[in-house]
PDB file of C-alpha atoms in Angstrom:
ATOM      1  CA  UNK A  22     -41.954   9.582  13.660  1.00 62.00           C
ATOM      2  CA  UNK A  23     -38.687   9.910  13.429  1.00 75.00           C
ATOM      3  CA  UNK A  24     -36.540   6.529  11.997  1.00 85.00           C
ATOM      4  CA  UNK A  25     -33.835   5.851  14.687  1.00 88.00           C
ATOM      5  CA  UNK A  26     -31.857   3.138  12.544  1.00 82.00           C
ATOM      6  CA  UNK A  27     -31.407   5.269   9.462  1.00 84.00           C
ATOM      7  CA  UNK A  28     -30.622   8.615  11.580  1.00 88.00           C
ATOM      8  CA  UNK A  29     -28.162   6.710  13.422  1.00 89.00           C
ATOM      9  CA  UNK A  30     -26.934   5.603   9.838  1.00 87.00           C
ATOM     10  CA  UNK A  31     -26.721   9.037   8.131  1.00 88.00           C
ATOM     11  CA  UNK A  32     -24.616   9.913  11.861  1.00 91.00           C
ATOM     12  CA  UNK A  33     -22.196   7.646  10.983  1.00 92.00           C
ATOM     13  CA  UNK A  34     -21.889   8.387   7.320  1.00 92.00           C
ATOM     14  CA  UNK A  35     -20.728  12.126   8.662  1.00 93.00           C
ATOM     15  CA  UNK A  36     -18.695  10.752  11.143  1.00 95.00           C
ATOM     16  CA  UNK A  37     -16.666   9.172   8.490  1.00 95.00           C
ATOM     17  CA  UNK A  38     -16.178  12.101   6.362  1.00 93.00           C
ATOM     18  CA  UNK A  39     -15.177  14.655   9.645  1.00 94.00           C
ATOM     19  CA  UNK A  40     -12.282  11.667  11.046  1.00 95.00           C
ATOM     20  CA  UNK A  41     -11.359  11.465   7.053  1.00 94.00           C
ATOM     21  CA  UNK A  42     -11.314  15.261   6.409  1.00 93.00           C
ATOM     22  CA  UNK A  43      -9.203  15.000  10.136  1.00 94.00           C
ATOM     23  CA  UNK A  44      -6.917  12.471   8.788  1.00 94.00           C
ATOM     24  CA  UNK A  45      -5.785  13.643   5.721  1.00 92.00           C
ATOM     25  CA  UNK A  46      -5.801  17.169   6.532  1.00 93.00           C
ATOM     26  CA  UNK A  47      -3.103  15.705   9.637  1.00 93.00           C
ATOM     27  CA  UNK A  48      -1.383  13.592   7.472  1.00 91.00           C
ATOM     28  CA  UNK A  49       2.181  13.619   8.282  1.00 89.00           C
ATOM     29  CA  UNK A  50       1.959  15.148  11.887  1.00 90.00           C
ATOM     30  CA  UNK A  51      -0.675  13.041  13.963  1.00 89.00           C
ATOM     31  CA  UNK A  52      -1.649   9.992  10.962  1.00 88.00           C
ATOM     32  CA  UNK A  53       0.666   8.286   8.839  1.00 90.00           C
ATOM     33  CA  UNK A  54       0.243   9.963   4.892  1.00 88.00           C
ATOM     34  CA  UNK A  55      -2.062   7.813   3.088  1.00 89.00           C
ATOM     35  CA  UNK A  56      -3.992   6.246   6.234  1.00 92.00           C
ATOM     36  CA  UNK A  57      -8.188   6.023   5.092  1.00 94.00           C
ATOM     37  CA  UNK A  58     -11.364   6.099   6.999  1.00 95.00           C
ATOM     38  CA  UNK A  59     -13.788   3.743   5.610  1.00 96.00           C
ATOM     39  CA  UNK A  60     -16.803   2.812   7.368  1.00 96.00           C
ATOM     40  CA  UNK A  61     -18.122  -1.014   6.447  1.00 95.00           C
ATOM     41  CA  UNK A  62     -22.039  -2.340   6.490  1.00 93.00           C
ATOM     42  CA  UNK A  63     -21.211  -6.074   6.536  1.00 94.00           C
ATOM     43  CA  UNK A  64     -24.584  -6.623   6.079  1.00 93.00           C
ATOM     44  CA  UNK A  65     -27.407  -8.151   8.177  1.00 95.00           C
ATOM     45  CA  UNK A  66     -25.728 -11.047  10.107  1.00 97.00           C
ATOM     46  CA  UNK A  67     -26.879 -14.333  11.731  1.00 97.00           C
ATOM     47  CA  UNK A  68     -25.645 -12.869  15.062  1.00 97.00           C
ATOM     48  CA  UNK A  69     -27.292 -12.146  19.036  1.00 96.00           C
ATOM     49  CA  UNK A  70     -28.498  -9.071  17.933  1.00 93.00           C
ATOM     50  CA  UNK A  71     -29.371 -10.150  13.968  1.00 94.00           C
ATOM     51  CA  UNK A  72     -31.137 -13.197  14.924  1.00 96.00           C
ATOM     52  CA  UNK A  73     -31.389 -16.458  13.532  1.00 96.00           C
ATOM     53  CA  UNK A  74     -33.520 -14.800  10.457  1.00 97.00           C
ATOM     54  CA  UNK A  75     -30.521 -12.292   8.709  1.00 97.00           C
ATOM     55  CA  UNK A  76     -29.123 -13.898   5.547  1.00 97.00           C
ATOM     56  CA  UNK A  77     -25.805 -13.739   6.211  1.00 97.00           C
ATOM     57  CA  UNK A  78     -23.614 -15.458   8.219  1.00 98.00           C
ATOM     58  CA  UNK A  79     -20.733 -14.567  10.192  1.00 98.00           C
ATOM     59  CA  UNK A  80     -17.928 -15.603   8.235  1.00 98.00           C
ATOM     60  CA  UNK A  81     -19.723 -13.912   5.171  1.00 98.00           C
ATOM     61  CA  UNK A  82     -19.672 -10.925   7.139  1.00 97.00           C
ATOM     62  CA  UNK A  83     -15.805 -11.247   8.017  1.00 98.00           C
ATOM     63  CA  UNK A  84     -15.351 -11.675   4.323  1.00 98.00           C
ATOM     64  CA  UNK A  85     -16.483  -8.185   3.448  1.00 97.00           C
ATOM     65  CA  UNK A  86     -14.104  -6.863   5.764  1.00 97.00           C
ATOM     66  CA  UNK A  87     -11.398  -8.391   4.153  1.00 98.00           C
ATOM     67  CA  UNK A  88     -12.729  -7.180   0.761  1.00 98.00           C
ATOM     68  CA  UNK A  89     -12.464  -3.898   1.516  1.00 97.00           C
ATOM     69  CA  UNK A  90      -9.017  -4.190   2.973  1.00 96.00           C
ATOM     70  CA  UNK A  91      -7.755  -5.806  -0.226  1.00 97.00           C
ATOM     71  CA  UNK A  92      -9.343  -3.092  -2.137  1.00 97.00           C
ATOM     72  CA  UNK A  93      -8.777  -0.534   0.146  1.00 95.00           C
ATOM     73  CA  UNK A  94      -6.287   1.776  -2.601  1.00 95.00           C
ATOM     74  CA  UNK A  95      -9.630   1.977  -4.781  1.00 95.00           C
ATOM     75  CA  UNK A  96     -11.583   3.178  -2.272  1.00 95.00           C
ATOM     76  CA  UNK A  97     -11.777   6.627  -1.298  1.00 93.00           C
ATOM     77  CA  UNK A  98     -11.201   7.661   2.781  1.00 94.00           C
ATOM     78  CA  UNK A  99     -14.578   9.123   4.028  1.00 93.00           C
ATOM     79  CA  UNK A 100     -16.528   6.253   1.925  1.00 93.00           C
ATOM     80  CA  UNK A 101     -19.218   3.759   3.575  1.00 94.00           C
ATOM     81  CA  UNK A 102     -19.204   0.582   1.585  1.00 95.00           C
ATOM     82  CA  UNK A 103     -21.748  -1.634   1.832  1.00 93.00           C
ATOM     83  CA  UNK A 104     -22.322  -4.678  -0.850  1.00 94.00           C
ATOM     84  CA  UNK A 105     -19.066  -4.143  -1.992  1.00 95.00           C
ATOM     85  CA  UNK A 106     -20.066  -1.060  -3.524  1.00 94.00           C
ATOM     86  CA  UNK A 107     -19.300   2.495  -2.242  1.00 93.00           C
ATOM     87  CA  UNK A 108     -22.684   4.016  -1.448  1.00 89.00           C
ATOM     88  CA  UNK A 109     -21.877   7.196  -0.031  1.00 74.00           C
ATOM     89  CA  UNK A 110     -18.809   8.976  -0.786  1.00 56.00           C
ATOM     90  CA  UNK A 111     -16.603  12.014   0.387  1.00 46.00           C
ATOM     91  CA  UNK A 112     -17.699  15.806  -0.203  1.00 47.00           C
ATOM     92  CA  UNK A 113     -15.677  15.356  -3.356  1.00 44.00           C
ATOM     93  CA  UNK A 114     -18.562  13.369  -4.567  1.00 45.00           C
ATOM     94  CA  UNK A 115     -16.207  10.564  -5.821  1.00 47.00           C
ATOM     95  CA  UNK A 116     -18.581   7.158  -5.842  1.00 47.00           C
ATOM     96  CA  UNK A 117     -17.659   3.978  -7.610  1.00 47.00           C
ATOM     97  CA  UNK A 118     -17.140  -0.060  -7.224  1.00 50.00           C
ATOM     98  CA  UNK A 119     -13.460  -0.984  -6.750  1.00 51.00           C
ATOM     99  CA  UNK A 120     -12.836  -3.895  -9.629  1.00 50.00           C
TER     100      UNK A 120
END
C-alpha cells in the first residue's frame, strides 16, 4: 500500500524546490533578491494532533524555528531541515549542517 505520510512528505520537499527555483529565478521583479524557501520539520510535538506521547514539546518545537532563522544565510533556499540538519537539498545537490 501506498504510505500517505511520507508521499505527502516527498510533495512537500518538491514544493520547496519549484517556490525556490520561482523565487530566485523572480528575484528583483516579484521577491526581494536574496529572499529563501526553507521548509522546517520541527519534529514530533506534544500537540492535538501529536498527542500526549511525541517527545517534544511545543516550545522545543518553536525553538527550531528560530534556529533556522538565525542560520538562515547557511542554509540553502529549496532545503527541508529537520534536526537542525539539512536533509534534502536543492537540484544543485548542496547538503550540509549550518555551524
Amino acid at each position: 500500500p501506498i504510505d500517505v505520510y511520507y508521499t505527502s512528505k516527498v510533495a512537500l520537499e518538491h514544493l520547496t524546490r519549484i517556490v525556490a527555483a520561482s523565487m530566485a529565478e523572480q528575484a528583483g521583479r516579484r521577491y526581494e533578491p536574496g529572499l529563501k524557501c526553507i521548509a522546517l520539520d520541527p519534529g514530533w510535538l506534544r500537540t492535538r494532533l501529536g498527542g500526549q506521547g511525541a517527545p517534544l514539546s511545543v516550545e522545543q518545537g518553536a525553538a527550531e524555528v528560530v534556529w533556522v532563522l538565525e542560520h538562515s544565510d547557511a542554509i540553502p533556499s529549496g532545503a527541508v531541515v529537520s534536526g537542525r540538519q539539512v536533509v534534502s537539498t536543492d537540484e544543485a545537490g548542496r547538503s550540509s549542517k549550518p555551524d
